Short mmCIF file of C-alpha atoms in Angstrom, two decimals:
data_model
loop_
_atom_site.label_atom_id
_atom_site.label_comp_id
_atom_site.label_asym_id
_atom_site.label_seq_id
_atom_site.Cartn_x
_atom_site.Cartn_y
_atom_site.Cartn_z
CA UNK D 1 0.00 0.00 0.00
CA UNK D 2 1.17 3.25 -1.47
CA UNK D 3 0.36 6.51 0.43
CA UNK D 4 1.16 10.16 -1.02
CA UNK D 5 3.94 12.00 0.97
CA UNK D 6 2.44 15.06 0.37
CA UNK D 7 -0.05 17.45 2.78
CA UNK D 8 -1.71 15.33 5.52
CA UNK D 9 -0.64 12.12 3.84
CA UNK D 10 3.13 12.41 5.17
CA UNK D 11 1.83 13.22 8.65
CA UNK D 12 -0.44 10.19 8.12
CA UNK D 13 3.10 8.64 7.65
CA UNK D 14 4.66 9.82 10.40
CA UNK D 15 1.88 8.81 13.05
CA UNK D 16 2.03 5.40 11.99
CA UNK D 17 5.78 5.63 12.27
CA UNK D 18 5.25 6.78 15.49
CA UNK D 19 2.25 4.48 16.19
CA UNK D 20 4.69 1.38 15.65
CA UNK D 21 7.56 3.08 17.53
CA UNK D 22 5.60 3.27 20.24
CA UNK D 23 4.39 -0.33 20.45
CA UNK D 24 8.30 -1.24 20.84
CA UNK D 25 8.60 0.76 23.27
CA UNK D 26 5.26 -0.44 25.39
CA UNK D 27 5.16 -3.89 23.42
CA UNK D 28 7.97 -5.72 25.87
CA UNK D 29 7.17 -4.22 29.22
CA UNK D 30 3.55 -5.61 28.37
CA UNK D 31 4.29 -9.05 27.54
CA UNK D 32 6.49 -9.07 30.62
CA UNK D 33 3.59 -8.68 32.54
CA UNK D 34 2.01 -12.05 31.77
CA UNK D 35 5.73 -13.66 32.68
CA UNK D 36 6.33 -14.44 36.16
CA UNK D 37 9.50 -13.27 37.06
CA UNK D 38 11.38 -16.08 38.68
CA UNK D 39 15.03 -16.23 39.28
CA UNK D 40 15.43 -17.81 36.03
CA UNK D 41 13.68 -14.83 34.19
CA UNK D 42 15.90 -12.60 35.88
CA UNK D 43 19.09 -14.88 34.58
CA UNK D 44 18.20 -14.58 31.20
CA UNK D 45 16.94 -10.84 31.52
CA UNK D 46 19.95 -9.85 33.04
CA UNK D 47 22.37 -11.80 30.67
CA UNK D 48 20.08 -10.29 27.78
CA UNK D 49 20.42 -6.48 28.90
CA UNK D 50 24.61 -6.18 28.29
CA UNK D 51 24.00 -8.35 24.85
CA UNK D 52 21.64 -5.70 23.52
CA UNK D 53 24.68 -3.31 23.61
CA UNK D 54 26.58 -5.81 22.49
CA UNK D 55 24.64 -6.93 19.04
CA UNK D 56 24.33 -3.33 18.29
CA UNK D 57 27.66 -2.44 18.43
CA UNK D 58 29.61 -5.98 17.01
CA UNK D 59 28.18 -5.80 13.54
CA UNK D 60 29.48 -1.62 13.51
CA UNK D 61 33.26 -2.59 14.32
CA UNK D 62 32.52 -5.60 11.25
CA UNK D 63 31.10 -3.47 8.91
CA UNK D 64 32.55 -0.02 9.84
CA UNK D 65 35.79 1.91 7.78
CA UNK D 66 39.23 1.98 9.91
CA UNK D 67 37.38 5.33 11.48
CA UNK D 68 34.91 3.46 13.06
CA UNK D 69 37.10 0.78 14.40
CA UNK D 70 39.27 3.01 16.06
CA UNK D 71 36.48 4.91 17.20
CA UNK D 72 35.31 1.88 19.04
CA UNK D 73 38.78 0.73 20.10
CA UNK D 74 39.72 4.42 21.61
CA UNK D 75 36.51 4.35 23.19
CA UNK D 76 37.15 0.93 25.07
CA UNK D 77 40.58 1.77 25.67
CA UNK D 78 39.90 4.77 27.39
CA UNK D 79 36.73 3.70 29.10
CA UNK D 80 38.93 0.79 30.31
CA UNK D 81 41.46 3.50 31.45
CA UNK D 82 39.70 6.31 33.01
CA UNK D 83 36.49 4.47 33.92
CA UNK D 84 34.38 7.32 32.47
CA UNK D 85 31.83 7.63 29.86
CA UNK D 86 32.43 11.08 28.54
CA UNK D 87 36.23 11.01 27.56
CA UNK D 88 35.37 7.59 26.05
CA UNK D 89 32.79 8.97 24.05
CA UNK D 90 35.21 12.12 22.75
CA UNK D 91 38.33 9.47 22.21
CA UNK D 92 35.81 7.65 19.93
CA UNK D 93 34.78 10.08 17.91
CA UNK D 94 37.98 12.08 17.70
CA UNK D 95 39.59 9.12 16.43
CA UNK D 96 37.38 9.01 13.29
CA UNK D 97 37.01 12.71 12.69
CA UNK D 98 40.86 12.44 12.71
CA UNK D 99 41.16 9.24 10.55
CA UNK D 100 38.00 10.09 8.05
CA UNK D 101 40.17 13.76 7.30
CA UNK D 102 42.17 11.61 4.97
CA UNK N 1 13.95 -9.40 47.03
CA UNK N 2 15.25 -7.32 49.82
CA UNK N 3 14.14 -4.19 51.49
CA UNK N 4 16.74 -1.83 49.56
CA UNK N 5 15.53 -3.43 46.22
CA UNK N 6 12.27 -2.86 46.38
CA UNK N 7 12.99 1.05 47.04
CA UNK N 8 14.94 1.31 43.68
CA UNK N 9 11.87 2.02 41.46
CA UNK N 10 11.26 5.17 43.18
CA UNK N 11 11.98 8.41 40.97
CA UNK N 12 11.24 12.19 42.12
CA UNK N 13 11.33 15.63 40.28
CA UNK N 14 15.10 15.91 41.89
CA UNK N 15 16.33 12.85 40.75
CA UNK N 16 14.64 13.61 36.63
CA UNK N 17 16.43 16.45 36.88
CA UNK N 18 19.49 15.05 38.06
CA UNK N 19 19.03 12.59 35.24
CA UNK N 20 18.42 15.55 32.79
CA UNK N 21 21.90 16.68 33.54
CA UNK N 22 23.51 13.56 33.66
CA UNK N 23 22.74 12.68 30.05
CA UNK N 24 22.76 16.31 29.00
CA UNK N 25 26.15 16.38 27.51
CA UNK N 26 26.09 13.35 25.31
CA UNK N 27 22.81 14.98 24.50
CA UNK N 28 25.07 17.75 22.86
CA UNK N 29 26.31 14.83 20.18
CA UNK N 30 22.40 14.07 19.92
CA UNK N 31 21.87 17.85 18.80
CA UNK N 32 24.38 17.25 15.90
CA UNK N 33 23.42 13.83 15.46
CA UNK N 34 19.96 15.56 14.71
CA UNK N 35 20.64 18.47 13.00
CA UNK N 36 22.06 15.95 10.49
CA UNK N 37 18.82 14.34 10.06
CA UNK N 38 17.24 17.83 9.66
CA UNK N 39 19.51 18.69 6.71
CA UNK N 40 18.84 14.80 4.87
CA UNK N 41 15.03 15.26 5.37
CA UNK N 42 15.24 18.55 3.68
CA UNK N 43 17.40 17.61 1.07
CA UNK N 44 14.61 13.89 0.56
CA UNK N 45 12.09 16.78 0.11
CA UNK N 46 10.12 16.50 3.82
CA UNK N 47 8.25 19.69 4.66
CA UNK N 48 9.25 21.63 8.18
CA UNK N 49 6.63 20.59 10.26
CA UNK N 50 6.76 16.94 9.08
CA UNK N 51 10.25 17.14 9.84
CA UNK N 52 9.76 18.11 13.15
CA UNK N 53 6.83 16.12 14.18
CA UNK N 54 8.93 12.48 12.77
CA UNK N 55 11.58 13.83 15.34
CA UNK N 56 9.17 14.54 18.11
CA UNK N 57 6.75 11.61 18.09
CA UNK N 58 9.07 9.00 16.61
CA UNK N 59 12.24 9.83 18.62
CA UNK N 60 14.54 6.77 17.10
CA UNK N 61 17.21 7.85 14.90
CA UNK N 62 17.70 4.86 13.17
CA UNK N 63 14.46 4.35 11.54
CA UNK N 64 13.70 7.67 10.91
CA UNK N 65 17.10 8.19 8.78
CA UNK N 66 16.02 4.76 7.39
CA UNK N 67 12.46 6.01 5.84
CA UNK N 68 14.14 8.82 4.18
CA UNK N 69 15.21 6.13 2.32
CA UNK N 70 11.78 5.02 1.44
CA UNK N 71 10.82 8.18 1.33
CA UNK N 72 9.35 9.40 -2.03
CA UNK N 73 6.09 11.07 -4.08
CA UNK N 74 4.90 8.09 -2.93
CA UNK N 75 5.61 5.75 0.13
CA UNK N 76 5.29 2.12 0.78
CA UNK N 77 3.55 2.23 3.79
CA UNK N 78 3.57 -1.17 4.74
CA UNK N 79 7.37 -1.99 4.12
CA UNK N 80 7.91 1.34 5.95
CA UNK N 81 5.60 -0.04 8.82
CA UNK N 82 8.37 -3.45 9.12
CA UNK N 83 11.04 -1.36 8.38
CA UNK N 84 10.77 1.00 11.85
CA UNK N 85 9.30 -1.93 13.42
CA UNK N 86 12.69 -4.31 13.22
CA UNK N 87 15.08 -1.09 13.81
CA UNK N 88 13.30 0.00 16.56
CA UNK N 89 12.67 -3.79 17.84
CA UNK N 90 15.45 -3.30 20.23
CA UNK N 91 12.42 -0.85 22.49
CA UNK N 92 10.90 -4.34 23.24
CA UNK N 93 13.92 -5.58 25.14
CA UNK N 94 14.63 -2.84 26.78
CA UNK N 95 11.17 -2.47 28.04
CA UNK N 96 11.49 -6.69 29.40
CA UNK N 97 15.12 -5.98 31.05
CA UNK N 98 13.60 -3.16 32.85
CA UNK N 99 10.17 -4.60 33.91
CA UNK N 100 11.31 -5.69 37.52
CA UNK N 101 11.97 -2.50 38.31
CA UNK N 102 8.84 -1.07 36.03
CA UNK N 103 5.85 -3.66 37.33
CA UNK N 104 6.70 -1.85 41.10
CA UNK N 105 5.06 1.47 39.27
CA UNK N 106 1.29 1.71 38.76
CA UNK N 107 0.89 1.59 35.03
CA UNK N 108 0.38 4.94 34.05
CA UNK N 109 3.68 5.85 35.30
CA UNK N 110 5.21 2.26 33.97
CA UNK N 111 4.25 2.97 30.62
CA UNK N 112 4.54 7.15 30.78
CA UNK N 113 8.36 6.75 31.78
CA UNK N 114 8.90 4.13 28.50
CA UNK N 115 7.49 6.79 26.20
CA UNK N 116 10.97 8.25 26.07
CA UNK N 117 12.95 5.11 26.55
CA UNK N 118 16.34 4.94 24.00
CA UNK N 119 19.34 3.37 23.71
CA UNK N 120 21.42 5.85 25.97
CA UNK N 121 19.15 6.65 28.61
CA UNK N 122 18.10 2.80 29.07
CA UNK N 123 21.57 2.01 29.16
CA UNK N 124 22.19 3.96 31.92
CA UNK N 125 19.37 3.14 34.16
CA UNK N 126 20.27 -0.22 33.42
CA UNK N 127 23.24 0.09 35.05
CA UNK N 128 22.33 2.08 37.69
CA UNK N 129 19.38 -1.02 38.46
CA UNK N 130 22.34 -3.45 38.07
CA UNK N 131 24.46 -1.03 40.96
CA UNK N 132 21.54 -0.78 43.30
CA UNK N 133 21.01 2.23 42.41
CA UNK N 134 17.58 3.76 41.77
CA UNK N 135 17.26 4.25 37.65
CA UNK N 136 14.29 5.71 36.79
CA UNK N 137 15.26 9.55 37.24
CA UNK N 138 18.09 8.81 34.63
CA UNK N 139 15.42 7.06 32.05
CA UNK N 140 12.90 9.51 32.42
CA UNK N 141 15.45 12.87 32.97
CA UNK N 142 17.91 10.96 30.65
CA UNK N 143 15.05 10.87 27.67
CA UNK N 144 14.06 13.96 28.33
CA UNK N 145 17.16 15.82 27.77
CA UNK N 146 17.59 13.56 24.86
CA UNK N 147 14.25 14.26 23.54
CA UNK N 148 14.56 17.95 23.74
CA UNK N 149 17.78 17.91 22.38
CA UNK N 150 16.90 15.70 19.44
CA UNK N 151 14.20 17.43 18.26
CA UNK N 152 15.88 20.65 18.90
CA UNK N 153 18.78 19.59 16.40
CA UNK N 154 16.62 18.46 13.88
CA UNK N 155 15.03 22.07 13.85
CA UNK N 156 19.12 23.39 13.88
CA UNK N 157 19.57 20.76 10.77
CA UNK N 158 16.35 22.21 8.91
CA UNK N 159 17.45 25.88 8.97
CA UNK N 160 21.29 25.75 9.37
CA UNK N 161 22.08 22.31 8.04
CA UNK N 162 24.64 23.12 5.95
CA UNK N 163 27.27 23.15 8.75
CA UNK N 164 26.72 19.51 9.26
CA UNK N 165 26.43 18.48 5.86
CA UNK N 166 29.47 15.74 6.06
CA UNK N 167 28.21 14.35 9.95
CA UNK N 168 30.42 10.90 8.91
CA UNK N 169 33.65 13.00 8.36
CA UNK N 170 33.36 14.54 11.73
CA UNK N 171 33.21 11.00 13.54
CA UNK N 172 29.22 11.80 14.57
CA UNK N 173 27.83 8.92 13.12
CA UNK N 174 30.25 7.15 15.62
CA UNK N 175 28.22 8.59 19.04
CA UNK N 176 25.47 5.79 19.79
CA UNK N 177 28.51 3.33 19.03
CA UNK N 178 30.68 4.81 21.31
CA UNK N 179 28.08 5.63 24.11
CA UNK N 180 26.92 1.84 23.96
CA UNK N 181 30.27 0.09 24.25
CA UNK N 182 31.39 2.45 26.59
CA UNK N 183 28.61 1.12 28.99
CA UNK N 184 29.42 -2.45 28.09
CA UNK N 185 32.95 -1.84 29.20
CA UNK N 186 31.60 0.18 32.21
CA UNK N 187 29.29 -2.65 33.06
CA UNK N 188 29.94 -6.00 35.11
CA UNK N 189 33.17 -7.80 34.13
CA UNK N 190 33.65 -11.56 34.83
CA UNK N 191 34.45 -14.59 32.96
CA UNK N 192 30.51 -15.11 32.72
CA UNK N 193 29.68 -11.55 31.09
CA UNK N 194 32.72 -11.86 28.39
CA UNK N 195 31.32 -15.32 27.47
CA UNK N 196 27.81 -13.72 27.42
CA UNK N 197 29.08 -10.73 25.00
CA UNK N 198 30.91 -13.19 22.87
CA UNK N 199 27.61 -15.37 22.24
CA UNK N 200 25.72 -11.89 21.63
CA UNK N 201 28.43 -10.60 19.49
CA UNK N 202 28.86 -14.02 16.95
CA UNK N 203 25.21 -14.35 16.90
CA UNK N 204 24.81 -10.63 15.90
CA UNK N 205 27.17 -10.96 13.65
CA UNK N 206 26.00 -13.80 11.73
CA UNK N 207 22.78 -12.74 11.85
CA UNK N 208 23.86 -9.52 10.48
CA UNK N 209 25.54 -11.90 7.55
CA UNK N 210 23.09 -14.50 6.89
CA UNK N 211 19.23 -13.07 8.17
CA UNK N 212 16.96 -10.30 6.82
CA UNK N 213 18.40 -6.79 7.89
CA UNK N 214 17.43 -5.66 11.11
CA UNK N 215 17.31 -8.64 12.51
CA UNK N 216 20.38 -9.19 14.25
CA UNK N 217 19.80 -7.07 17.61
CA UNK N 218 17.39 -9.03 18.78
CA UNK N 219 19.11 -12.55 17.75
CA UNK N 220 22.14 -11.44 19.49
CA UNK N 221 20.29 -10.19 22.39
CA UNK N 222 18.78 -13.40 22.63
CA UNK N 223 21.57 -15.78 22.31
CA UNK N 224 23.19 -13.66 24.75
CA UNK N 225 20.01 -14.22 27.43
CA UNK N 226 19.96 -17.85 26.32
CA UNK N 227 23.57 -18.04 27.26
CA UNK N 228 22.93 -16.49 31.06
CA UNK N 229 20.19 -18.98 31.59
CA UNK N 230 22.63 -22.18 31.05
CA UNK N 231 25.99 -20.43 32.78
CA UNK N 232 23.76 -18.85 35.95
CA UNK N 233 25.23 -16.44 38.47
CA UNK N 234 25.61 -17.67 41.39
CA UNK N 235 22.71 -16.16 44.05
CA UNK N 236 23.68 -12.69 45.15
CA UNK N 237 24.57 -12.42 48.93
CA UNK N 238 21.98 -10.32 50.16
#
């Protein structure tokens, strides 16, 4: 189904992009509520909340130009280092600015 | 659960606002992050106020750089529909790691403080919940700074995009990236969580290879939980 991106119809678009956005966002803390949360629920959520980071960010340093894989190295490096978020965050992207100039 | 647990869902204007400052200067990145989605939408051809009202009710960078894409005269609204719905699939998760903590609130604040659940501001709260800590000032403060700061940069992008027109050369398209392995690093380290992240990180990977696009979040995430359920952690003292 085709819809015109023009007048009302692209904010027709955008509610429905929002519309399905928004049942992400609700869509797992209301299944959740029909799971009883047991110790092994807990296990799995736990385990399952670093390897969302984790499966974002793997197939970047795969795919990614030398920039972002030193973006993501400096940033691990330093985090590793200083223990802080911030200067992590500014090593990473420093790195590519600096590598992506040439 | 113990007594101190069941205190952590507890949020108050202080501790939003705290979380409003705490996330306020990656939310700086955001603006440029943003104002680079401003400029592309103006250059697809998106009016103003579309523009802005993607950025305020759809708040996912991702999928909204992904249906300028599929943006046209015309647009495929159902393939647009899947499209946001496996980017943005990563919301579900995030809502089922934090429901512990959520199911203590009654549900109009359980599902009001999701509205502006994202990557950065989940991650944090996550970690906080994972410390102890109370989380939900940093989710709700967190998203709002990001919020505000998002849309704000998309309005920047629409009216002075041109300073931004390269975001890739200036290492910006590099800021969730960073932001999200910096917390992994941050987080919990044991011989457990590195086997954890390696499951996560092959099956993400060869999802990324071998199944349709946007699919490989949640398959990582999911071997990743599947591995934590077969290597448990041993009961926390209490």
């Amino acid at each position: 189904m085709n819809l015109d991106a023009t007048g009302a119809g692209a904010l027709i678009v955008v509610l429905v992009m929002a519309l399905v956005t928004l049942a992400t966002r609700w869509g797992g803390v209301f299944v959740m509520a029909f799971v009883p949360i047991s110790d092994r629920v807990r296990q799995f959520i736990t385990a399952m909340s670093g390897s969302v980071l984790v499966a974002i960010v793997a197939p970047m340093a795969l795919q990614g130009d030398a920039g972002a894989r030193l973006a993501l190295l400096a940033t691990a490096v330093t985090m590793l280092v200083l223990k802080k978020p911030l200067p992590a965050i500014a090593a990473g992207i420093l790195a590519a600015a600096l590598v992506r100039q040439f | 659960m113990t007594d101190a647990e069941s205190e952590l869902h507890h949020f108050d204007r202080r501790m939003v606002w705290a979380g409003f400052r705490q996330l306020a200067p990656i939310s700086i990145f955001v603006t440029l992050f943003g104002a680079a989605f401003g400029l592309a939408a103006v250059q697809t051809g998106l009016d103003d106020s579309v523009i802005l009202a993607m950025s305020a009710l759809v708040f996912a960078g991702a999928s909204q750089f992904a249906a300028l894409e599929l943006w046209g005269t015309q647009v495929p609204l159902f393939t647009l529909m899947i499209t946001v719905f496996a980017i943005n699939a990563r919301h579900l998760l995030m809502g089922a790691t934090l429901y512990p903590w959520l199911r203590q609130l009654p549900p109009g604040r359980r599902y009001g403080v999701m509205l502006i659940a994202s990557d950065a501001n989940w991650a944090m709260a996550m970690q906080a919940f994972n410390r102890n800590r109370p989380g939900f000032g940093l989710l709700l403060g967190g998203g709002l700074a990001l919020w505000s700061f998002w849309v704000a940069g998309s309005w920047l992008g629409i009216h002075f995009g041109s300073a931004v027109s390269n975001p890739k050369r200036l290492g910006l398209d590099m800021v969730m990236g960073c932001f999200l392995l910096a917390m992994v690093v941050g987080g919990e380290k044991n011989l457990r969580m590195l086997v954890i992240w390696s499951v996560a990180a092959g099956a993400s990977l060869l999802a990324f290879r071998y199944l349709p696009e946007n699919s490989h979040v949640v398959v990582g995430a999911l071997a990743g939980g599947a591995t934590g359920l077969l290597w448990k952690e041993k009961a926390r003292e209490s």
